[in-house]
mmCIF file of C-alpha atoms in Angstrom:
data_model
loop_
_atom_site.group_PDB
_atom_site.id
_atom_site.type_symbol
_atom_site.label_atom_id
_atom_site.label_comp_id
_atom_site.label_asym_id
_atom_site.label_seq_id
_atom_site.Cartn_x
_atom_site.Cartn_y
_atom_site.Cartn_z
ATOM 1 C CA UNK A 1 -9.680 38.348 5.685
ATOM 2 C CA UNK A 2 -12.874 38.903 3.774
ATOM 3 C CA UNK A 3 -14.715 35.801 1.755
ATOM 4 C CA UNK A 4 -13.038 36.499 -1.364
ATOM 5 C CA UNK A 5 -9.536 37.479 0.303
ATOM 6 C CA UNK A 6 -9.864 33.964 1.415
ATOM 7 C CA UNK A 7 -10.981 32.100 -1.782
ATOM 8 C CA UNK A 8 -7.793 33.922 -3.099
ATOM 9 C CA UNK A 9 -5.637 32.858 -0.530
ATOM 10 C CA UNK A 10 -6.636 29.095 -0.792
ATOM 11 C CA UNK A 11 -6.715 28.998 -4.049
ATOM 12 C CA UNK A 12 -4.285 31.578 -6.166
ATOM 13 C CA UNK A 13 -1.668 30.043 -8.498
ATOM 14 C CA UNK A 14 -2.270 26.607 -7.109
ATOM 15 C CA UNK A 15 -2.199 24.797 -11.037
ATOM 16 C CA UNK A 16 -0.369 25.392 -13.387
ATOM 17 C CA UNK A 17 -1.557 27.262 -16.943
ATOM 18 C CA UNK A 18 -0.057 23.996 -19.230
ATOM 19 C CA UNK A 19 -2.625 22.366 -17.132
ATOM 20 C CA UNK A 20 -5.433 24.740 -17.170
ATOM 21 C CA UNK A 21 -4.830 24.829 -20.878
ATOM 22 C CA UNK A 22 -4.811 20.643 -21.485
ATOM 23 C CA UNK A 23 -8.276 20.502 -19.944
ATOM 24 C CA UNK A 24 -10.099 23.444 -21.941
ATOM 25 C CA UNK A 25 -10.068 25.918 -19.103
ATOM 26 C CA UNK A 26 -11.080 29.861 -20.757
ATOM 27 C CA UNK A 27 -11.608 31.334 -17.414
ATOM 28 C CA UNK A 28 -11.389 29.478 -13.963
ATOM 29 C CA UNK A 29 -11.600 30.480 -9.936
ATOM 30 C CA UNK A 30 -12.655 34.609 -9.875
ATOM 31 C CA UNK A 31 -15.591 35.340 -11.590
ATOM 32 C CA UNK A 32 -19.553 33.891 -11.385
ATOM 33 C CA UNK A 33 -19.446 31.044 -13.256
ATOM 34 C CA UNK A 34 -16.028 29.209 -15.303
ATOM 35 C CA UNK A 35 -15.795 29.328 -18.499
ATOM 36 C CA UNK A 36 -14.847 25.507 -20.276
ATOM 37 C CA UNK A 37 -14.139 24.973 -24.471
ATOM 38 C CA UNK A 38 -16.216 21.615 -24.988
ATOM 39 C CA UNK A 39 -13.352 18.434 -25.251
ATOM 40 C CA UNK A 40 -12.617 16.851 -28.123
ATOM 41 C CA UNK A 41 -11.540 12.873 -28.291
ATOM 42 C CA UNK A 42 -8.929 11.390 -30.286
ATOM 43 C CA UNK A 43 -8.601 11.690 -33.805
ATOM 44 C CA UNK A 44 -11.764 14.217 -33.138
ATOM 45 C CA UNK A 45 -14.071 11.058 -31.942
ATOM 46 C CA UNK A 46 -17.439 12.934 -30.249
ATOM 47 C CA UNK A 47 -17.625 12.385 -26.067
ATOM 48 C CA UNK A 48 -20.150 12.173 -23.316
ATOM 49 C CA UNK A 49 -19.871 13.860 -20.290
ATOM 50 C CA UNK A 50 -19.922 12.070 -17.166
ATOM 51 C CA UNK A 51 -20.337 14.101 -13.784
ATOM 52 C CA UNK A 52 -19.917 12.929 -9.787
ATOM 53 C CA UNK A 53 -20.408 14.607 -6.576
ATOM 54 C CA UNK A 54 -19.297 13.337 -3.302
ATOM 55 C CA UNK A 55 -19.231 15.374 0.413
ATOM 56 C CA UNK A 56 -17.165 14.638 3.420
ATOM 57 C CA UNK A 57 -18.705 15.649 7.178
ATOM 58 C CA UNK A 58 -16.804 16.152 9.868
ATOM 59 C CA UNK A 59 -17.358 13.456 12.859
ATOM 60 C CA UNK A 60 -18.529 11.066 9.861
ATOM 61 C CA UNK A 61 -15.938 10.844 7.353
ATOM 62 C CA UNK A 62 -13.144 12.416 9.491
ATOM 63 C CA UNK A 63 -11.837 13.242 12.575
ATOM 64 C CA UNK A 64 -8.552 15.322 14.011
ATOM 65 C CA UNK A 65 -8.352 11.095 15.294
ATOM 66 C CA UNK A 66 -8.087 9.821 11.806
ATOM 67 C CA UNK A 67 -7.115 12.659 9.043
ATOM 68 C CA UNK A 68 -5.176 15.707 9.315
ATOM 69 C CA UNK A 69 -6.884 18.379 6.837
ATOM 70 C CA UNK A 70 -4.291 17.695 3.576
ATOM 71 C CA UNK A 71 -5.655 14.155 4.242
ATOM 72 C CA UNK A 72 -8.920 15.376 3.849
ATOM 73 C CA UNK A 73 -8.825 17.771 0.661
ATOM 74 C CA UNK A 74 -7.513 14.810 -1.167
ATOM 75 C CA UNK A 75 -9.712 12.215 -0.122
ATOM 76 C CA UNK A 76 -12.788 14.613 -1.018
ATOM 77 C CA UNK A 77 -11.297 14.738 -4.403
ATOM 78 C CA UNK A 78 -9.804 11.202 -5.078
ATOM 79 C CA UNK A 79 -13.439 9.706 -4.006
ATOM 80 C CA UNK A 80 -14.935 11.145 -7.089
ATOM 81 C CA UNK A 81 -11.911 10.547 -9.358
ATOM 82 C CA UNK A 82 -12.621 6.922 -8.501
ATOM 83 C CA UNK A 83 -16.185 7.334 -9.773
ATOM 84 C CA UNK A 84 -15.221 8.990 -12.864
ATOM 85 C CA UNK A 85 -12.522 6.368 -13.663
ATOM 86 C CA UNK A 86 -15.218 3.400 -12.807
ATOM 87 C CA UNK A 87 -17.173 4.243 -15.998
ATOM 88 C CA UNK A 88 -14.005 4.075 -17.958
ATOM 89 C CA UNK A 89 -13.605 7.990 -18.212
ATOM 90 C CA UNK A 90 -11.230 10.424 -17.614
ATOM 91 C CA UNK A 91 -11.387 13.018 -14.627
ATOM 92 C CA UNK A 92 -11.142 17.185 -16.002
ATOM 93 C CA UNK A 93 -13.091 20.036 -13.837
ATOM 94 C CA UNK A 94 -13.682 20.373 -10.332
ATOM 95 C CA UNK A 95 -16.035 22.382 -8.290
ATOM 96 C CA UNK A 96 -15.208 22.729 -4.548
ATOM 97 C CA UNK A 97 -17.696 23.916 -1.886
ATOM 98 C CA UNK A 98 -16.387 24.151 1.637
ATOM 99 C CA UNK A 99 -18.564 25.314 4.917
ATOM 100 C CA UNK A 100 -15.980 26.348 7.412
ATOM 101 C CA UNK A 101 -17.102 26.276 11.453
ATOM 102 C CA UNK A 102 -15.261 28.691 13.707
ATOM 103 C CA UNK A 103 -12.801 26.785 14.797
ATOM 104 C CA UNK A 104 -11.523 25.981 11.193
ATOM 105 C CA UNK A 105 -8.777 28.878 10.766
ATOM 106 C CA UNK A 106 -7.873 30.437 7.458
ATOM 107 C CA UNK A 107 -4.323 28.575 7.927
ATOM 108 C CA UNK A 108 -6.154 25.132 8.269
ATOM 109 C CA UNK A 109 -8.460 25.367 5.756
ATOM 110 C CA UNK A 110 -5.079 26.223 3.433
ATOM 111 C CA UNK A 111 -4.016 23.013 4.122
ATOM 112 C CA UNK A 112 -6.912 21.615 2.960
ATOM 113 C CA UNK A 113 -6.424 23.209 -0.319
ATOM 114 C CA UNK A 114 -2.970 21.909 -0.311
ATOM 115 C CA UNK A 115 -4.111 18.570 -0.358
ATOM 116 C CA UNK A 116 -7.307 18.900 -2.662
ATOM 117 C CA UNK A 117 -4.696 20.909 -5.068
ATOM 118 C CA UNK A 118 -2.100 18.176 -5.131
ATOM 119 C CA UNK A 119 -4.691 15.095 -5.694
ATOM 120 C CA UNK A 120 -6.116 17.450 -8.843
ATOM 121 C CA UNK A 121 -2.498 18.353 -10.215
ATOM 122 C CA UNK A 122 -1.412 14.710 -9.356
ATOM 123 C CA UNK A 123 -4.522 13.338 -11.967
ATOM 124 C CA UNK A 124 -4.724 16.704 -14.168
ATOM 125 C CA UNK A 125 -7.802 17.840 -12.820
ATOM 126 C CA UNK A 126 -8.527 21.618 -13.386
ATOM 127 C CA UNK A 127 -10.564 23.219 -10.264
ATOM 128 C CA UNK A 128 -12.218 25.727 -11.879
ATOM 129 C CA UNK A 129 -14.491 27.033 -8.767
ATOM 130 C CA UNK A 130 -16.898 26.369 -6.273
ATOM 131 C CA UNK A 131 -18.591 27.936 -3.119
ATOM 132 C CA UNK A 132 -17.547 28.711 0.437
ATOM 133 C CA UNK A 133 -19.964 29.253 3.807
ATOM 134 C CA UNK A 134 -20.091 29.282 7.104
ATOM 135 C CA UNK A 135 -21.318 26.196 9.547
ATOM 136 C CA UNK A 136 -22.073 25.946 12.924
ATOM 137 C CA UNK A 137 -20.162 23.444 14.023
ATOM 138 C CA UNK A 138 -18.720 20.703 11.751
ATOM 139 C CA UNK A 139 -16.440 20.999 8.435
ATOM 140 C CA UNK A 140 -17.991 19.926 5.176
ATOM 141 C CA UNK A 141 -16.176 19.607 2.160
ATOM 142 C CA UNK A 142 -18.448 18.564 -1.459
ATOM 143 C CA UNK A 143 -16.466 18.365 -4.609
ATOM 144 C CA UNK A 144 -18.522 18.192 -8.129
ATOM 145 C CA UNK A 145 -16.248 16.332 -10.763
ATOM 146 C CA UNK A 146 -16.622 16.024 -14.289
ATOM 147 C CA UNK A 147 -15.489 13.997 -16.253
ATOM 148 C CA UNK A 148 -15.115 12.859 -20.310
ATOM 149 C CA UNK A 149 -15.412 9.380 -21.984
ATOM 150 C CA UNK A 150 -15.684 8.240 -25.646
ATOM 151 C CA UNK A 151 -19.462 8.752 -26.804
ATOM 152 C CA UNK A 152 -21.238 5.215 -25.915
ATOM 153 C CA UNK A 153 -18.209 3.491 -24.398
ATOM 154 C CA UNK A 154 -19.230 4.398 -20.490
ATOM 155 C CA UNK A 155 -18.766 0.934 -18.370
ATOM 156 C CA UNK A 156 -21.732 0.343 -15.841
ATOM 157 C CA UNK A 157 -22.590 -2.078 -13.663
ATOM 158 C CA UNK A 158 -25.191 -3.627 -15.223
ATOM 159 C CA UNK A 159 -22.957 -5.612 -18.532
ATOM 160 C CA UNK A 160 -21.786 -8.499 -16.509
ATOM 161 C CA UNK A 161 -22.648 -11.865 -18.604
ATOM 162 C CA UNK A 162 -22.317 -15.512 -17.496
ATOM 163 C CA UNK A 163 -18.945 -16.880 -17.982
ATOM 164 C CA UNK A 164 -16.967 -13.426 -17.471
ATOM 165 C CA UNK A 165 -14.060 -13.218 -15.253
ATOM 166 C CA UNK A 166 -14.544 -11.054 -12.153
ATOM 167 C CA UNK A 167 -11.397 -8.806 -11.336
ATOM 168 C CA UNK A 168 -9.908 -5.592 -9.150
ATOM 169 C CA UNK A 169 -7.293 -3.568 -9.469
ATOM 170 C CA UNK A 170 -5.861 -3.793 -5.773
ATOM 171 C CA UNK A 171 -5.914 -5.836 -2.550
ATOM 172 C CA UNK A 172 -9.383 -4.751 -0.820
ATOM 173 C CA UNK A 173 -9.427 -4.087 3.013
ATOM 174 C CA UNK A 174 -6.187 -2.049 3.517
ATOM 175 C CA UNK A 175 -8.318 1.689 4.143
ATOM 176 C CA UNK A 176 -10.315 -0.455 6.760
ATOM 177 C CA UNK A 177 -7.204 -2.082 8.976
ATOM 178 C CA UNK A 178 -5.527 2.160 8.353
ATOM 179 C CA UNK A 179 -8.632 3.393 10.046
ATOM 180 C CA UNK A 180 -8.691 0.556 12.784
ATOM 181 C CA UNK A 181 -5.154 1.177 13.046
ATOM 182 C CA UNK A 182 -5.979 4.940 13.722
ATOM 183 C CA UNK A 183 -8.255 4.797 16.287
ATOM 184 C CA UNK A 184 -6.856 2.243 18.441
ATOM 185 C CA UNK A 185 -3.383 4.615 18.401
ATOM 186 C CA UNK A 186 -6.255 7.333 19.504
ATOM 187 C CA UNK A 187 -7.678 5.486 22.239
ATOM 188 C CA UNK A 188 -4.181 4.317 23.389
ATOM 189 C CA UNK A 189 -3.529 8.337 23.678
ATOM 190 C CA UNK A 190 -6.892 8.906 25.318
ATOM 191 C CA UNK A 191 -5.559 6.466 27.845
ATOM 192 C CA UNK A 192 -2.370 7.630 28.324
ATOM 193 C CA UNK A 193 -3.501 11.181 29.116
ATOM 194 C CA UNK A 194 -6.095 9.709 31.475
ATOM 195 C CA UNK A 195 -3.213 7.753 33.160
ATOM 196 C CA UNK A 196 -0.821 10.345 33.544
ATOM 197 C CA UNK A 197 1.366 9.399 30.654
ATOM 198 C CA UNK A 198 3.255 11.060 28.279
ATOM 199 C CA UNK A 199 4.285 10.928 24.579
ATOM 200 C CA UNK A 200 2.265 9.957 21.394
ATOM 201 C CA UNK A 201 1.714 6.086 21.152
ATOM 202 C CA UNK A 202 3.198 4.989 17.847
ATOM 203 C CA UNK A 203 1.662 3.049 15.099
ATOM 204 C CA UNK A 204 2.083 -0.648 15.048
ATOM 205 C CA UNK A 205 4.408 -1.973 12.815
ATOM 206 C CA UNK A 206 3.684 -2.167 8.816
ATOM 207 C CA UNK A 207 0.484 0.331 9.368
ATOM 208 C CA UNK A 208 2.006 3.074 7.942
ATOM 209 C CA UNK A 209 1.277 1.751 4.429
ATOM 210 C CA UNK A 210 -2.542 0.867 5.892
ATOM 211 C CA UNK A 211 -2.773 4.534 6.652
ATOM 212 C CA UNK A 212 -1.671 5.596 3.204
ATOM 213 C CA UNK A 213 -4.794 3.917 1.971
ATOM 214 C CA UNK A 214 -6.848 5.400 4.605
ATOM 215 C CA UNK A 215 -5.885 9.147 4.165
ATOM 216 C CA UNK A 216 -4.638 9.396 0.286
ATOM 217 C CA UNK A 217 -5.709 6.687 -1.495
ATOM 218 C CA UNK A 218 -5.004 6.164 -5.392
ATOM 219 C CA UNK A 219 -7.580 6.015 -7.633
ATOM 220 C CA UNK A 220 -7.273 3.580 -10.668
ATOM 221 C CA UNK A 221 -7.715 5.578 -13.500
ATOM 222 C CA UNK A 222 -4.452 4.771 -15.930
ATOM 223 C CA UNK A 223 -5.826 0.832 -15.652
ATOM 224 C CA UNK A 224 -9.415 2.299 -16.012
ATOM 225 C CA UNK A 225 -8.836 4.000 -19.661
ATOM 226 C CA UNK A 226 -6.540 0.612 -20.832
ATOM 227 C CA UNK A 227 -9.278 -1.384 -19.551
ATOM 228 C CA UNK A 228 -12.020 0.575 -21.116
ATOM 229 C CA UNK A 229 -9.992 1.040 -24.569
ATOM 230 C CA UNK A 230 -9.984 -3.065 -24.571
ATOM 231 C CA UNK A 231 -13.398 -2.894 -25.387
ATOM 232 C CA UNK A 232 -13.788 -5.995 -23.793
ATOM 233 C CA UNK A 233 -14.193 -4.964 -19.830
ATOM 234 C CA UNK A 234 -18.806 -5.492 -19.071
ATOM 235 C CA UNK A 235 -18.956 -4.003 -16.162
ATOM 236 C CA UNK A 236 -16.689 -1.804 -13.375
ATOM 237 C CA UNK A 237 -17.628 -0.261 -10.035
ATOM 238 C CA UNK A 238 -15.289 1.147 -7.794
ATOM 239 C CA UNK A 239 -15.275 0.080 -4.109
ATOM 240 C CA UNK A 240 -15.940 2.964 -1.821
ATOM 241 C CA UNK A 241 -18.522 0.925 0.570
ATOM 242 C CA UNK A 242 -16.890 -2.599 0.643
ATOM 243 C CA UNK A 243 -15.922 -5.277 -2.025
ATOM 244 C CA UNK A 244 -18.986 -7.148 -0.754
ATOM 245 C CA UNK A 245 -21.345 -3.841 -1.118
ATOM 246 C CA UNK A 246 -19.494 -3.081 -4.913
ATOM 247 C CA UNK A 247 -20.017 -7.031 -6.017
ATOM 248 C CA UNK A 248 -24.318 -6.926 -5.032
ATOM 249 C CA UNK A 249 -24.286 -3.829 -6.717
ATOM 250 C CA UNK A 250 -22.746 -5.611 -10.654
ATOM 251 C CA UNK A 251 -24.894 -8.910 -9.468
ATOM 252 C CA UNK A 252 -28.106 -6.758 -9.271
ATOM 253 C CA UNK A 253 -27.684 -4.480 -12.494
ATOM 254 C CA UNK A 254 -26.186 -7.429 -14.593
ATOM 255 C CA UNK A 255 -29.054 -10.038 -12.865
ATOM 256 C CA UNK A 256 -26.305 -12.581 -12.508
ATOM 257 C CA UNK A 257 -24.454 -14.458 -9.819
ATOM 258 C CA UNK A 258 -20.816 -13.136 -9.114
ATOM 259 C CA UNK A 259 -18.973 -16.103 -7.496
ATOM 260 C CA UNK A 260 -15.970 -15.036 -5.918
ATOM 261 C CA UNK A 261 -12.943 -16.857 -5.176
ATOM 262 C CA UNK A 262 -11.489 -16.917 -1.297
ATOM 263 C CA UNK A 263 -7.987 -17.983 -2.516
ATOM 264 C CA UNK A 264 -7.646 -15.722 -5.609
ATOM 265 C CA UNK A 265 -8.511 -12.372 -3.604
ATOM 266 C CA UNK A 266 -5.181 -10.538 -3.148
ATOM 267 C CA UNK A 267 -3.915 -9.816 0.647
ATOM 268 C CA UNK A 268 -1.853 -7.058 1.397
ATOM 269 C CA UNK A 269 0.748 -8.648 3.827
ATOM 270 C CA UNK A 270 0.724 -5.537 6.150
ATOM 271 C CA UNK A 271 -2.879 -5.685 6.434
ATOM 272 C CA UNK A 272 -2.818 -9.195 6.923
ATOM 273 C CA UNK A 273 -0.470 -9.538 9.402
ATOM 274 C CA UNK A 274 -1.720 -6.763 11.730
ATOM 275 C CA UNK A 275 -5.517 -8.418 11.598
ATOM 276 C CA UNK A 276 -3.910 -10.993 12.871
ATOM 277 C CA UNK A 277 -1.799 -8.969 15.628
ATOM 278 C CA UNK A 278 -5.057 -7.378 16.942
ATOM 279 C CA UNK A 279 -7.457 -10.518 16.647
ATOM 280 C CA UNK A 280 -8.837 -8.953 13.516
ATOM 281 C CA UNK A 281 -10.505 -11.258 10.779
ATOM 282 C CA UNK A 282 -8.522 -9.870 7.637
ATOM 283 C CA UNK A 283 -11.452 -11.605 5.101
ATOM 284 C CA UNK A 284 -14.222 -8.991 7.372
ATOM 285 C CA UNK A 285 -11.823 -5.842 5.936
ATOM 286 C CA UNK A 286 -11.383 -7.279 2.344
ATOM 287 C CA UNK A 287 -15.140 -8.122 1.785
ATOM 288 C CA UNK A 288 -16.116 -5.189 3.643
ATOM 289 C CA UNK A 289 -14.015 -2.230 4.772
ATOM 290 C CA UNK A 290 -14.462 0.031 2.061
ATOM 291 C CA UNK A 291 -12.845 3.483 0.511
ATOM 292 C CA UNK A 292 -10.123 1.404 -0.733
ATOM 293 C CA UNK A 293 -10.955 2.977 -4.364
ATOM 294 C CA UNK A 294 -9.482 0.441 -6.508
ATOM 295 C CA UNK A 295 -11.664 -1.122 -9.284
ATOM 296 C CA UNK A 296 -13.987 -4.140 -8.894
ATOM 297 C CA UNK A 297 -15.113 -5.258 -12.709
ATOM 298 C CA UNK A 298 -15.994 -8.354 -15.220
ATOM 299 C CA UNK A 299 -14.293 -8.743 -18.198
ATOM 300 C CA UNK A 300 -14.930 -11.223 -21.290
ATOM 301 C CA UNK A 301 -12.797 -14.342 -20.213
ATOM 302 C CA UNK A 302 -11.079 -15.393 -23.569
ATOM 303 C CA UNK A 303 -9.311 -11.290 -23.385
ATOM 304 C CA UNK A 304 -8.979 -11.740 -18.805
ATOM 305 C CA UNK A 305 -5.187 -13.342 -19.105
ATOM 306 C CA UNK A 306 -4.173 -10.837 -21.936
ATOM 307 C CA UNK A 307 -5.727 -7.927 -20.041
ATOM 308 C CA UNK A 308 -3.651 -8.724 -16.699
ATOM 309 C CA UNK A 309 -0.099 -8.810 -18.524
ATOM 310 C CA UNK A 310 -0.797 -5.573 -20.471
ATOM 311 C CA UNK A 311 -1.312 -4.026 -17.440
ATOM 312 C CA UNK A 312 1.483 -5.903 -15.707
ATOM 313 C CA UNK A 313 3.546 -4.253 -18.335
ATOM 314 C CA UNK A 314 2.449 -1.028 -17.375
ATOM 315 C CA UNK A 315 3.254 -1.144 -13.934
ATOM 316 C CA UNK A 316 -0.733 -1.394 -13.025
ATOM 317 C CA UNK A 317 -1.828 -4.617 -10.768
ATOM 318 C CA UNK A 318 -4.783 -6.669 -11.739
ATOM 319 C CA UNK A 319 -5.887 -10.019 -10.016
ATOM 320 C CA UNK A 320 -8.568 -12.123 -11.187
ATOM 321 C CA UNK A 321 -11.061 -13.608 -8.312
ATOM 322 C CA UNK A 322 -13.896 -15.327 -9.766
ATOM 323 C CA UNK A 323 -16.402 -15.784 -12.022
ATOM 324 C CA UNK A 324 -19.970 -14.591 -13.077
ATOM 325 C CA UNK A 325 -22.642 -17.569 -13.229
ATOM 326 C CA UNK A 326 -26.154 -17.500 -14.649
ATOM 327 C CA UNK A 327 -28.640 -17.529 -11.560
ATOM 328 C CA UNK A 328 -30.601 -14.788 -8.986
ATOM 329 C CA UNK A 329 -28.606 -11.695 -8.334
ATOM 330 C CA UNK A 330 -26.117 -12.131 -5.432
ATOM 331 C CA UNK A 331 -22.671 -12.951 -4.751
ATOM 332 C CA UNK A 332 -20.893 -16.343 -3.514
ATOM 333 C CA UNK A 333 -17.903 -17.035 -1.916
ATOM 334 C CA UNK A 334 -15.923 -20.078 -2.773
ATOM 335 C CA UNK A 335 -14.127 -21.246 0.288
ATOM 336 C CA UNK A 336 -10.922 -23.036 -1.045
ATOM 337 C CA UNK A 337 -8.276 -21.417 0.794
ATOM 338 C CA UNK A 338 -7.487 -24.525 2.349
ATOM 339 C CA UNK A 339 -6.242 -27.182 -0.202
ATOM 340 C CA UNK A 340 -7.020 -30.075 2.392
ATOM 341 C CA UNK A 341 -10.468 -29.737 2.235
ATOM 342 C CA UNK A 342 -13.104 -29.835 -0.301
ATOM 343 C CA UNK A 343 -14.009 -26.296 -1.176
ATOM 344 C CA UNK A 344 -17.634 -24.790 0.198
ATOM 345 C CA UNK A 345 -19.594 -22.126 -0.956
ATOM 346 C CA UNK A 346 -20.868 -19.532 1.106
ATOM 347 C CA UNK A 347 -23.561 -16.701 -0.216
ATOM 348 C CA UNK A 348 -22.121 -13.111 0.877
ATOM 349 C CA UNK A 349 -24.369 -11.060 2.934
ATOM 350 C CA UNK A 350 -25.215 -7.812 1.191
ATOM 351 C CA UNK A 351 -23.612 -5.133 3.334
ATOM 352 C CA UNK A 352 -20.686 -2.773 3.912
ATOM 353 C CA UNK A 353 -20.893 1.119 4.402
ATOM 354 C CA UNK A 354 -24.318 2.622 4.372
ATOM 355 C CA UNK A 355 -24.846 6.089 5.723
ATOM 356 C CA UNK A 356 -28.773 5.331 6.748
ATOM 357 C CA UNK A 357 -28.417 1.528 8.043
ATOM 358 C CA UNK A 358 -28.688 -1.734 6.072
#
C-alpha cells in the first residue's frame, strides 16, 4: 500500500457523521487542510480556543514490555484530553502525526488507530487529519488537540489564594505501581526464557486494575466542565509528571504554599496492597508516579463540601487533601497518618517526571 492507501486504511469510517457534525466538522481526513465552522457556546455565549500537543517515543513512553499499540493510540490522545479538560474546557479536533519504522506493519499501526479512534469517539473528539512519515528506527506518535472553553473562564495554575481547599479527582500513584507491575512481569519472562522455562508469568494479583491506569487511563473532563461551571474552582492542573511535580507547579504560579494532607490523600487498595507485596513505598507512587491524568486543583473553601457531593451525585469522585497557606512557593506535607503521634510537617521535594533531568 501507497501513503495515502494507508491513511485510508487507518483511518476510513472510523467516527461517526452525528459526531463529525456535533463538533463543526465541514470537511475532515482527505484533502490538504480540514475544514472546521467556528463553535458556538450556550445560549450563543462567545469562546476561546484552547490548543495542546503531546508526542509519545518509542523506548521512552512505551515499549512491546509495557503497551500493546491500542494502548498506545489512546494514551497519545487521552494525555492531551487531560490538558484540555485542566483549563476547564472541552476537547473537539484532533490532528494525528505518526512516523512509522520498518518494523511497524500496516496491520499494527491499524491497531493503533483502533485505539486513538476509540479514546476520540469515547470523549467526542473529531480527528480531522494529520501527517504520516517514515523513521528509522523508533515509533512516534504526536497528537495536536483543540479544544473550546467559555471566553475568560480558562482555569490556570496560577489562581490559588490562601485559605482554598486543595483537591483531585482520583487516587494518584496507580499508572506508576501498573508500570512497575509491567516490567517486573517482563523481567520475570526475560528470566524464564534465560532459564529454560516456559509460559508467560502472570500479573500479581489486583494489578490488572493498576494496568488499566497505565495503558488507558480516563481523563477527567465531565468533573472538569461541573467544576469549571461552579465558578468557584482557582486553579487546576492535571497530573501527568507526579502529584508532587503538578502541586510546585499551582504553588509557583499562585506564589503560595500548598500544604497537603498525608491522611486525606486517597489510596487505591490495589495499589496499596501490591507496594506493599513488592517492598514498594505506596506514598513514593502517589506523590510521584505520574500519567495518572486525574485533576489536581484549589477551590474557594466555603463552595469545597458542596462541590464534592454534586459530583458525588454524578457518579464523579473528588477528595479534598489540604489546604493553600500564605508563604514562599512550595508544597508541605502534613504527616498525620498516624493518630498516636503529633502530626509533622515535611516540605515536598520538587520532582517527578522530567524528560531532561531535575
Amino acid at each position: 500500500m501507497d501513503e495515502f492507501a494507508r491513511i485510508r486504511y487507518w483511518t476510513e469510517g472510523r467516527q461517526s457523521t452525528a459526531l463529525l457534525q456535533a463538533q463543526g466538522v465541514v470537511l475532515g481526513i482527505g484533502d490538504d487542510a480540514a475544514i472546521v465552522e467556528s463553535p458556538v457556546g450556550a445560549a450563543g455565549g462567545e469562546l476561546q480556543w484552547l490548543m495542546a500537543v503531546d508526542t509519545m517515543v518509542e523506548t521512552v513512553h512505551f515499549s512491546d514490555a509495557t503497551m500493546e499499540a491500542f494502548d498506545i493510540g489512546w494514551k497519545a490522545l487521552a494525555a492531551n484530553i487531560s490538558d484540555i479538560a485542566a483549563m476547564g474546557g472541552e476537547p473537539r479536533h484532533a490532528l494525528v502525526s505518526i512516523s512509522a519504522p520498518p518494523a511497524w506493519e500496516p496491520a499494527r499501526i491499524s491497531r493503533l488507530y483502533d485505539g486513538l479512534f476509540a479514546c476520540a469517539n469515547a470523549y467526542g473528539v473529531a480527528i480531522v487529519g494529520g501527517d504520516t512519515t517514515s523513521a528509522p528506527l523508533h515509533m512516534v506518535v504526536s497528537v495536536t488537540l483543540m479544544g473550546t472553553v467559555t471566553a475568560g473562564a480558562a482555569i490556570r495554575r496560577a489562581g490559588a489564594a490562601p485559605g482554598d481547599a486543595v483537591f483531585v479527582t482520583g487516587p494518584a500513584g496507580m499508572a506508576a505501581a501498573g508500570l512497575h507491575a509491567l516490567l517486573a512481569a517482563a523481567a520475570a519472562r526475560g528470566g524464564a526464557a534465560a532459564g529454560g522455562g516456559t509460559g508467560t508469568p502472570p500479573l500479581p494479583p489486583g494489578a490488572s486494575a493498576l494496568v488499566q491506569a497505565h495503558q488507558r487511563p480516563a481523563p477527567s473532563v465531565r468533573a472538569a466542565r461541573m467544576l469549571a461551571a461552579r465558578g468557584t474552582v482557582t486553579s487546576l492542573n492535571d497530573i501527568s509528571d507526579g502529584l508532587a511535580s503538578e502541586a510546585w507547579e499551582i504553588a509557583e504560579a499562585s506564589g503560595v504554599t500548598l500544604a497537603l494532607r498525608e491522611s486525606l490523600l486517597p489510596r487505591s487498595g490495589s495499589m496499596t496492597a501490591y507496594a506493599h507485596s513488592c517492598g514498594e513505598d505506596p506514598l513514593t507512587w502517589i506523590l510521584y508516579g505520574g500519567e495518572d491524568y486525574m485533576l489536581l486543583g484549589t477551590i474557594a473553601a466555603a463552595d469545597a463540601q458542596a462541590a464534592k457531593a454534586d459530583l458525588a451525585a454524578a457518579g464523579l469522585p473528588m477528595y479534598l487533601i489540604g489546604e493553600v497557606e500564605a508563604g514562599p512557593a512550595g508544597v508541605a506535607l502534613i504527616r498525620d497518618f498516624d493518630v498516636r503521634s503529633e502530626p509533622q510537617r515535611e516540605a515536598i521535594a520538587k520532582r517527578g517526571y522530567n524528560h531532561f533531568g531535575n
